[in-house]
Amino acid sequence: MEQTLLGGRYQILRRLGSGGFSRTFLVSDLHLPNHPRCVIKQLKVQDKDTGTLDMARRLFGTEARVLYQLGNHPQIPALLAHFEEKREFYLAQEYIEGSRLSRQIEEGKPWSETRVVLLLQEVLEILAFVHRQQVIHRDIKPSNLIRRHRDGKLVLIDFGAVKQVSTSPLMDAETGATNLTVAIGTHGYMPNEQYAGKPRFSSDVYAVGILGIRALTGIAPQKLDEDPVTSELDWRKQAPSVSSSLAHVLDMMVRYDFRDRYPTAQEALEALQNLPNSCQGLIGNHIYQTWMKGAHGLKPMLSGSLAEATEVDEASELTAVIKDPDSTSLFPLDAGFTNGHSPEGVLPQATSSSQRVNRLGFWRRPTVMASLVGVGMLAVALWQSGLTVAFEPKTSDGMVAFQSADPPDLALNLGMLLPPAEKVVFLTDQGDSLLKKGRYPDALGLYDEAIQIKSDHAPAYLGRCKTLIALKRPSEAIVACDDALAYSAYYPDAVRSKGNAEEQQGRLLAALALYEQTNQKMPAMSQAWVDRGRVLQKLGRSAEAIEAIERAIAYDRDSVEAWTVRGEATLALKRYEQSILALEKALQLDPDHEPAIALRQQVRQALGR
């Protein structure tokens, strides 16, 4: 088999993993320039009778559809292709170079509370996106989370056990329960209802809570005691110093009865972000930046050559595992500095309070010059150390909100030292962050710089398209979106953004066609349904607009725009009571939403109120 090209294009380099139902291989794609590496997952079908093959096709087809749907998220591997060959089934997926979280969460080595909060937040942010696409992962565990080398971010892998609840005719709309009758998951991370074959969104929340408890206590979930009366996990005695607020959130995540848990990852994330001492106010919510170990002085070196990839005996592992698990590791930057000593010998011991490193990596400063010198020394030390840095505010009393220092410049300056391939990703991510903050000219500059380095980097063109739309330059935006689609054929977000640009120019039928195309490519993208409904309403097709908006609300009930458009469409059809209800819902979500306020006033006038 090693001498055969899979799918006529993939040359096997080595086996990466093997489990009960699948094998994974590191391969080269001979159809693309420079023969880039990717990972092939092969479904192992033991019994090849017609019934078994049909079932295998359905399972693999489901996984492929979900991966296509989710793969545009930057922390979920993209699906490159899927095919059947000689009654064998294959997925070709993005190659993720990094270290599994299971190598960092070690038995008997509990993490700090700050570190656990950051981990939970990052995992829940990814999972909230997954749940918004109406997908239950069902196998959240440390080995399915990869700390990616190029940027230090977590990547969620292995969607072989997913359940797409939006396609289930027997789904309970209130609870998210499905009609699945087979228990799939990992012992210790599976809640009661998942064992019974009835997973919910809150089943994933349970698994993330167990992940946090494992990191906080250093104890495997199978070894945690249960209350003999309530069946609740009795874990707090293993972490006696944990704050009551974090302990409460974790307890809510791992309740025995699914009805007592946070219903989806989004609610759990919001609870975590509302902790009294949460890590808020950083760039986004936190910054992860990875520095690889240097070969010569300060020169970074990419880890994970082919010789370093090693086979793992674990099913559905869609990543190469690097032999050196410490080449990236999460390191709370301020740990130890409040006590006047440096962690793990990375930085020299502080000699006075004015020289200690503060929470965000700046020297406490008697002068501006001392601050700048501290930043430079810190950057050099971190680069040499090969550690992943988590910039996290913290005091000896616990975590506090960032209030004064300005980390973006530090992060940007450190990012500029990355090798070109990593720098392109870094610049695009920074551009996305600035775009969300409304700093459009700055974002545009970073996207342009990324494109100068790598002229076929589709995400930078998409960012450029969105920024130009925000700047009311739709004709230029269309060119940027076309460039993104030229370099990435399957890019629903670029299709939708091009529709936004066409709509901005008043070309409503062209925009509608693009929104419909987006709906076909990625049905779970709720905003594309909102866009479609909005344009249909502009065209006077109110009944069709309501149908589109109903689809949008089914995926995202908290979309202010969706409820507002519904209110406008029902008003046009003189369904006044329905219109009032929709607009009240919009204003419940955002009391200051001016379009909803104006429409509600129109409805009241029509009703004589």
XYZ file of C-alpha atoms in Angstrom:
609
model
C 0.000 0.000 0.000
C 2.887 2.331 0.766
C 3.867 2.361 -2.913
C 0.366 3.319 -4.100
C -0.940 6.820 -4.630
C -4.165 7.144 -2.681
C -6.853 8.786 -4.743
C -4.324 9.023 -7.553
C -2.530 11.940 -5.862
C -1.524 11.259 -2.224
C 1.846 9.595 -1.582
C 2.075 7.969 1.836
C 5.065 9.110 3.888
C 4.332 7.209 7.088
C 1.578 5.942 9.314
C 0.634 8.319 12.132
C -1.986 6.442 14.075
C -4.160 3.391 14.282
C -7.331 2.650 16.213
C -10.301 0.340 16.244
C -12.059 1.902 13.274
C -9.502 3.957 11.369
C -5.895 4.529 10.421
C -4.188 7.834 9.702
C -1.252 8.572 7.417
C 1.000 11.518 6.765
C 1.021 12.034 2.983
C 2.269 14.371 0.262
C -0.202 15.815 -2.237
C 1.552 15.327 -5.573
C -1.073 17.354 -7.454
C -0.091 20.634 -5.784
C 3.118 22.675 -6.093
C 5.832 21.792 -3.574
C 3.871 18.642 -2.659
C 2.418 19.946 0.627
C 1.776 17.486 3.419
C -1.659 16.601 4.692
C -3.219 13.795 6.699
C -5.280 10.938 5.285
C -7.774 9.152 7.503
C -8.818 5.698 6.299
C -11.972 4.076 7.635
C -11.266 0.419 8.340
C -14.207 -1.684 7.138
C -13.766 -5.262 8.323
C -16.951 -6.757 6.890
C -17.423 -5.570 3.308
C -20.914 -6.845 2.665
C -23.363 -4.424 1.073
C -25.075 -3.407 4.314
C -21.835 -2.664 6.133
C -20.460 -0.679 3.205
C -23.646 1.370 2.980
C -23.417 2.166 6.701
C -19.751 3.103 6.328
C -20.627 5.420 3.434
C -23.272 7.153 5.537
C -20.934 7.592 8.510
C -18.107 8.879 6.363
C -20.444 11.100 4.390
C -21.699 12.654 7.622
C -18.187 13.336 8.863
C -17.176 14.834 5.516
C -20.208 17.157 5.418
C -19.586 18.351 8.945
C -15.892 18.946 8.305
C -16.642 20.921 5.156
C -19.135 22.924 7.187
C -16.793 23.578 10.115
C -13.429 23.724 8.366
C -13.433 27.486 7.793
C -12.951 28.037 11.521
C -9.248 28.785 12.084
C -9.033 26.295 14.966
C -10.684 23.348 13.215
C -8.726 21.423 10.543
C -9.976 22.019 7.027
C -11.207 19.063 5.000
C -9.342 19.022 1.685
C -11.029 16.056 -0.007
C -12.912 12.833 0.644
C -13.142 9.825 -1.621
C -13.873 6.117 -1.888
C -11.348 3.792 -3.488
C -11.560 0.008 -3.774
C -14.309 -0.083 -1.133
C -12.138 1.862 1.291
C -13.071 5.327 2.533
C -10.630 8.229 2.910
C -10.594 11.796 4.239
C -7.787 14.194 3.313
C -7.427 16.850 5.973
C -5.214 19.778 6.878
C -1.952 18.737 8.534
C -1.768 20.177 12.058
C 1.720 20.346 13.475
C 1.693 20.564 17.232
C 1.529 18.808 20.574
C -1.539 17.091 21.947
C -2.947 18.561 25.139
C -2.786 15.081 26.667
C 1.001 15.527 26.782
C 0.659 18.727 28.799
C -2.039 17.656 31.267
C -0.075 15.190 33.372
C -1.203 12.965 36.213
C -0.295 14.460 39.574
C 0.655 17.873 38.145
C -2.273 20.250 38.709
C -2.436 23.508 36.781
C -2.928 26.942 38.273
C -6.428 28.372 38.309
C -5.436 31.087 35.839
C -4.121 28.540 33.392
C -7.289 26.440 33.678
C -9.529 29.450 33.050
C -7.592 30.317 29.895
C -7.798 26.717 28.685
C -11.534 26.467 29.305
C -12.136 29.764 27.595
C -10.242 28.776 24.456
C -11.925 25.369 24.182
C -15.401 26.818 24.773
C -14.858 29.511 22.147
C -14.202 26.814 19.525
C -17.027 24.629 20.778
C -19.504 27.522 20.788
C -18.888 27.849 17.046
C -19.417 24.100 16.604
C -22.711 24.225 18.508
C -23.919 27.204 16.481
C -23.563 24.976 13.418
C -25.935 22.511 15.146
C -23.168 19.960 15.644
C -22.367 17.926 18.772
C -18.724 16.808 18.861
C -19.211 13.989 21.427
C -15.521 13.286 22.017
C -13.926 16.311 23.683
C -10.795 15.108 25.503
C -7.131 16.162 25.830
C -5.876 14.002 22.952
C -8.379 15.666 20.593
C -6.981 19.117 21.317
C -3.716 20.125 19.647
C -1.567 23.075 20.666
C -0.554 24.198 17.171
C 3.127 25.065 16.807
C 2.829 27.882 14.319
C 0.712 30.164 16.520
C 0.232 28.412 19.854
C -3.554 28.126 19.456
C -5.605 25.081 20.295
C -7.094 23.102 17.409
C -10.079 20.810 17.938
C -9.757 17.596 15.937
C -11.476 14.243 15.366
C -15.030 14.860 14.246
C -15.569 11.177 13.511
C -18.112 10.898 16.331
C -20.093 14.036 15.495
C -23.860 14.236 15.496
C -25.465 16.856 13.255
C -28.651 17.604 15.163
C -30.065 19.897 12.499
C -30.587 16.898 10.216
C -32.298 14.771 12.851
C -36.101 14.630 12.440
C -36.471 13.410 16.031
C -34.456 16.206 17.619
C -35.994 17.808 20.726
C -35.879 21.525 19.969
C -35.794 22.450 23.660
C -33.128 20.043 24.891
C -31.130 19.317 21.745
C -31.567 15.568 22.281
C -31.113 13.371 19.228
C -32.481 10.013 18.174
C -29.023 8.414 18.141
C -29.084 5.051 19.913
C -25.376 4.218 19.991
C -23.109 5.566 22.724
C -19.961 7.089 21.230
C -17.294 8.903 23.220
C -14.526 8.346 25.748
C -14.980 6.895 29.221
C -14.604 9.557 31.883
C -15.589 12.393 29.553
C -19.046 11.011 28.672
C -22.029 12.066 30.771
C -24.916 9.821 31.694
C -27.176 10.670 28.741
C -24.385 10.087 26.234
C -23.844 6.580 27.581
C -27.550 6.041 26.878
C -27.016 7.109 23.266
C -28.863 10.439 23.655
C -26.215 13.166 23.459
C -27.086 16.844 23.829
C -25.085 20.005 23.353
C -24.640 19.986 27.124
C -22.886 16.615 26.775
C -19.965 18.473 25.181
C -20.132 21.061 27.979
C -19.783 18.189 30.460
C -16.654 16.935 28.711
C -15.052 20.395 28.767
C -15.865 20.693 32.478
C -14.171 17.342 33.104
C -11.185 18.595 31.123
C -10.961 21.636 33.401
C -11.293 19.531 36.544
C -8.604 17.163 35.341
C -6.198 20.039 34.698
C -7.049 21.721 38.006
C -6.688 18.579 40.138
C -4.102 16.589 38.184
C -6.375 13.542 38.582
C -7.827 11.448 35.755
C -11.636 11.628 35.614
C -12.007 7.886 36.148
C -10.398 8.323 39.592
C -12.751 11.047 40.830
C -15.273 10.061 43.490
C -19.027 10.486 43.163
C -21.527 11.480 45.818
C -23.355 8.217 46.594
C -26.699 10.027 46.981
C -26.693 12.639 44.179
C -24.199 10.991 41.787
C -22.510 14.408 41.430
C -18.712 14.417 41.103
C -16.979 15.008 44.435
C -13.898 16.773 43.060
C -13.499 19.942 45.143
C -11.556 18.186 47.911
C -8.850 17.496 45.309
C -8.499 21.248 44.638
C -8.995 22.876 48.052
C -7.597 26.265 46.978
C -9.874 26.738 43.957
C -11.987 29.895 44.062
C -15.655 29.358 44.814
C -16.689 31.187 41.627
C -14.682 28.940 39.291
C -15.708 25.847 41.259
C -19.364 26.830 40.794
C -18.951 27.160 37.018
C -17.232 23.763 36.811
C -19.943 22.181 38.975
C -22.596 23.566 36.629
C -20.739 22.160 33.619
C -20.560 18.613 35.014
C -23.966 18.216 36.647
C -25.248 14.652 36.522
C -28.619 15.762 35.124
C -28.193 17.464 31.751
C -31.083 19.823 32.562
C -28.989 21.400 35.316
C -25.983 22.132 33.064
C -25.314 25.054 30.767
C -27.313 24.072 27.655
C -24.560 24.933 25.130
C -20.922 25.994 25.082
C -21.944 29.639 24.581
C -23.730 29.815 27.945
C -20.788 28.113 29.678
C -18.393 30.565 28.019
C -20.454 33.541 29.166
C -20.500 32.208 32.741
C -16.733 31.820 32.618
C -16.262 35.325 31.247
C -18.463 36.732 34.023
C -16.341 35.334 36.832
C -15.558 38.057 39.389
C -11.828 37.826 38.614
C -11.974 36.803 34.969
C -9.217 37.471 32.440
C -10.927 40.212 30.485
C -9.494 43.199 28.647
C -6.705 41.508 26.728
C -6.457 41.446 22.940
C -9.697 39.592 22.276
C -9.739 37.650 25.529
C -6.160 36.425 25.709
C -3.031 36.144 23.575
C -1.163 32.973 22.779
C 2.090 33.331 20.955
C 4.433 30.460 20.275
C 8.207 30.644 20.026
C 10.069 27.652 18.689
C 13.413 26.601 20.024
C 16.225 28.236 18.098
C 19.009 26.360 16.396
C 21.536 29.185 16.228
C 21.241 31.994 18.703
C 17.933 33.774 18.215
C 16.955 32.250 14.891
C 13.588 30.457 15.179
C 13.336 26.947 13.832
C 10.185 25.185 12.710
C 9.592 22.019 14.703
C 8.115 18.806 13.454
C 10.090 17.598 10.468
C 9.046 14.327 8.890
C 11.581 12.462 11.003
C 9.943 13.786 14.154
C 6.428 12.568 13.360
C 5.730 9.420 15.283
C 2.969 6.822 15.200
C 0.319 6.908 17.917
C -2.082 4.128 18.792
C -5.224 6.202 18.967
C -8.273 6.225 16.728
C -9.091 9.157 14.483
C -5.966 11.146 15.369
C -5.708 13.652 12.524
C -2.384 15.196 13.398
C 1.277 14.359 13.497
C 2.574 14.083 17.043
C 5.955 15.631 17.727
C 8.380 13.631 19.879
C 9.330 16.664 21.950
C 6.111 17.531 23.807
C 7.762 20.522 25.447
C 8.471 22.352 22.219
C 5.295 24.250 23.028
C 3.839 24.511 26.486
C 1.475 26.909 28.152
C 3.357 29.110 30.570
C 1.675 31.678 32.840
C 4.025 34.584 32.314
C 3.597 36.119 35.738
C 3.923 32.879 37.733
C 6.609 33.301 40.358
C 7.412 36.914 39.587
C 5.211 38.267 42.345
C 7.421 36.289 44.699
C 10.607 37.693 43.265
C 11.937 34.681 41.376
C 11.878 33.565 37.775
C 10.050 30.409 36.637
C 12.083 27.461 35.422
C 15.205 29.590 35.098
C 13.918 31.356 32.006
C 14.377 34.923 33.178
C 16.829 36.353 35.690
C 15.676 36.956 39.248
C 14.346 40.451 39.887
C 16.474 42.540 42.196
C 13.856 45.091 43.253
C 10.139 45.704 43.018
C 10.680 48.247 40.267
C 12.406 45.622 38.139
C 9.866 42.829 38.466
C 7.887 41.842 35.408
C 4.258 42.866 35.736
C 1.207 40.848 34.680
C 1.439 41.608 30.976
C 5.141 41.116 30.455
C 6.258 44.722 30.997
C 8.845 45.693 33.580
C 7.335 47.688 36.415
C 8.701 51.060 35.530
C 10.192 54.019 37.301
C 10.874 55.382 33.785
C 9.663 54.793 30.210
C 13.164 53.689 29.181
C 13.188 50.958 31.792
C 9.877 49.729 30.412
C 11.210 49.544 26.862
C 14.377 47.748 27.958
C 12.218 45.256 29.862
C 10.119 44.482 26.803
C 13.227 43.845 24.726
C 14.794 41.567 27.331
C 11.522 39.737 27.769
C 11.141 39.154 24.024
C 14.671 37.768 23.768
C 14.229 35.516 26.791
C 10.926 34.138 25.567
C 12.304 33.538 22.097
C 15.232 31.620 23.517
C 13.072 29.643 25.929
C 10.858 27.980 23.324
C 7.794 28.470 25.513
C 4.253 29.340 24.546
C 3.361 32.580 26.264
C -0.015 33.323 27.790
C -0.255 37.006 28.607
C -2.587 36.910 31.582
C -3.261 39.528 34.253
C -3.014 38.192 37.780
C -2.216 39.294 41.295
C -1.394 37.315 44.389
C -5.093 37.582 45.288
C -6.296 36.171 41.994
C -6.967 37.268 38.427
C -7.866 40.872 37.710
C -9.020 42.728 34.631
C -6.383 44.416 32.487
C -6.651 48.180 32.949
C -3.514 50.052 32.035
C -0.771 48.531 29.895
C -1.166 48.199 26.123
C -0.156 44.700 24.948
C -1.082 44.934 21.237
C 2.174 46.624 20.274
C 4.184 44.021 22.190
C 2.294 41.158 20.537
C 2.625 42.713 17.100
C 6.342 43.349 17.522
C 6.951 39.767 18.660
C 4.857 38.450 15.778
C 6.977 40.307 13.250
C 9.909 38.082 14.232
C 8.160 34.927 13.022
C 9.242 33.070 9.854
C 7.254 34.073 6.724
C 4.750 31.195 6.766
C 3.822 31.872 10.394
C 4.012 35.644 9.984
C 1.317 35.553 7.279
C -1.096 33.782 9.621
C -0.181 36.111 12.472
C -0.739 39.249 10.394
C -4.102 37.969 9.158
C -5.229 37.127 12.696
C -4.170 40.566 13.900
C -6.032 42.124 10.982
C -9.170 40.187 11.967
C -8.838 41.497 15.518
C -8.511 45.106 14.348
C -11.450 44.670 11.967
C -13.669 43.601 14.874
C -12.564 46.690 16.789
C -13.458 48.991 13.904
C -9.863 49.970 13.162
C -10.359 49.532 9.438
C -7.303 51.316 7.947
C -4.978 49.486 10.350
C -6.617 46.146 9.537
C -6.315 46.812 5.813
C -2.614 47.516 6.187
C -2.003 44.185 7.936
C -3.966 42.225 5.325
C -1.977 43.923 2.551
C 1.281 43.086 4.306
C 0.230 39.437 4.621
C -0.597 39.332 0.900
C 2.809 40.795 0.039
C 4.427 37.881 1.855
C 2.092 35.183 0.484
C 0.132 36.261 -2.563
C -2.274 33.271 -2.455
C -3.323 33.532 1.214
C -7.121 33.441 0.845
C -7.996 34.477 4.450
C -6.098 37.761 3.982
C -8.095 38.533 0.835
C -11.320 37.757 2.703
C -10.287 40.072 5.526
C -9.478 42.731 2.972
C -12.916 42.260 1.373
C -14.735 42.655 4.707
C -12.689 45.709 5.623
C -13.385 47.406 2.289
C -17.097 46.765 2.802
C -16.849 48.434 6.205
C -15.103 51.378 4.497
C -17.955 51.598 1.925
C -15.687 50.642 -0.979
C -17.764 47.774 -2.433
C -16.233 47.589 -5.923
C -12.768 47.023 -4.438
C -14.271 44.583 -1.950
C -15.678 42.435 -4.771
C -12.218 42.170 -6.323
C -10.768 41.066 -2.953
C -13.501 38.450 -2.465
C -12.936 37.133 -5.991
C -9.244 36.778 -5.140
C -10.127 34.830 -1.984
C -12.340 32.481 -4.010
C -9.655 32.085 -6.665
C -7.256 30.699 -4.068
C -9.841 28.742 -2.047
C -12.671 27.284 -4.113
C -14.734 26.217 -1.086
C -15.031 29.455 0.882
C -18.679 30.181 1.807
C -17.745 33.195 3.909
C -16.117 34.809 0.867
C -19.234 34.125 -1.227
C -21.400 35.746 1.445
C -19.072 38.735 1.776
C -19.163 39.270 -1.969
C -22.939 39.289 -1.619
C -22.598 42.015 1.029
C -20.557 44.095 -1.407
C -23.089 43.597 -4.220
C -25.894 44.577 -1.851
C -23.978 47.684 -0.821
C -23.935 48.705 -4.478
C -27.697 48.169 -4.780
C -27.402 45.034 -6.924
C -29.972 43.141 -4.895
C -30.593 40.230 -7.278
C -26.858 39.566 -7.620
C -26.532 39.694 -3.832
C -29.494 37.336 -3.387
C -27.946 34.790 -5.748
C -24.719 34.837 -3.725
C -26.565 34.462 -0.418
C -28.501 31.505 -1.806
C -25.222 29.966 -2.961
C -23.833 30.421 0.556
C -26.922 28.762 2.052
C -26.328 25.749 -0.200
C -22.625 25.508 0.613
C -22.985 26.043 4.374
C -26.594 25.750 5.562
C -25.668 26.385 9.189
C -24.207 29.863 8.564
C -27.003 31.810 10.227
C -25.864 35.257 9.065
C -26.183 34.201 5.412
C -29.862 33.402 6.037
C -30.254 36.817 7.680
C -28.631 38.424 4.624
C -30.978 36.519 2.345
C -34.021 37.535 4.356
C -32.935 41.175 4.430
C -32.527 41.351 0.635
C -35.801 39.521 0.029
C -37.530 42.097 2.216
C -35.862 44.922 0.264
C -37.241 43.302 -2.897
C -40.738 43.273 -1.397
C -40.843 39.470 -1.081
C -41.848 39.470 2.580
C -43.218 35.930 2.823
C -39.968 34.512 1.420
C -38.013 36.809 3.716
C -39.778 35.334 6.737
C -38.916 31.803 5.590
C -35.231 32.724 5.342
C -35.287 34.460 8.721
C -36.887 31.418 10.354
C -33.877 29.394 9.180
C -31.539 32.025 10.599
C -33.294 32.028 13.976
C -33.212 28.223 14.101
C -29.407 28.437 14.036
C -29.006 31.574 16.150
C -31.878 32.765 18.338
C -29.808 35.705 19.581
C -29.460 37.508 16.250
C -30.833 41.016 16.744
C -30.874 41.628 13.002
C -32.826 38.429 12.316
C -35.605 39.385 14.736
C -35.636 42.937 13.348
C -36.005 41.751 9.742
C -38.744 39.375 10.870
C -40.514 42.300 12.495
C -40.194 44.354 9.309
C -41.456 41.539 7.061
C -44.441 40.702 9.265
C -45.260 44.415 9.446
C -45.286 44.565 5.630
C -47.758 41.654 5.632
C -49.844 43.460 8.301
C -49.256 40.712 10.840
C -48.948 43.302 13.543
C -48.977 41.110 16.634
C -46.252 38.879 15.175
C -44.288 41.981 14.270
C -44.509 43.378 17.806
C -43.332 40.064 19.286
C -40.345 39.896 16.914
C -39.310 43.500 17.563
C -39.684 43.112 21.330
C -37.358 40.108 21.104
C -34.831 42.193 19.141
C -34.981 44.971 21.732
C -34.686 42.477 24.551
C -31.372 41.431 23.017
C -30.299 45.028 22.278
C -32.423 47.784 23.841
C -30.637 50.460 21.775
C -31.103 48.878 18.340
C -32.471 51.866 16.410
C -34.053 50.007 13.424
C -36.091 47.856 15.823
C -37.125 50.932 17.850
C -38.312 52.747 14.710
C -40.205 49.703 13.388
C -41.889 49.106 16.732
C -43.127 52.689 16.666
C -44.583 52.104 13.176
C -46.389 48.980 14.367
C -47.819 50.805 17.379
C -49.081 53.571 15.139
C -50.717 51.006 12.859
C -52.411 49.460 15.890
C -53.421 52.865 17.251
C -51.438 52.409 20.450
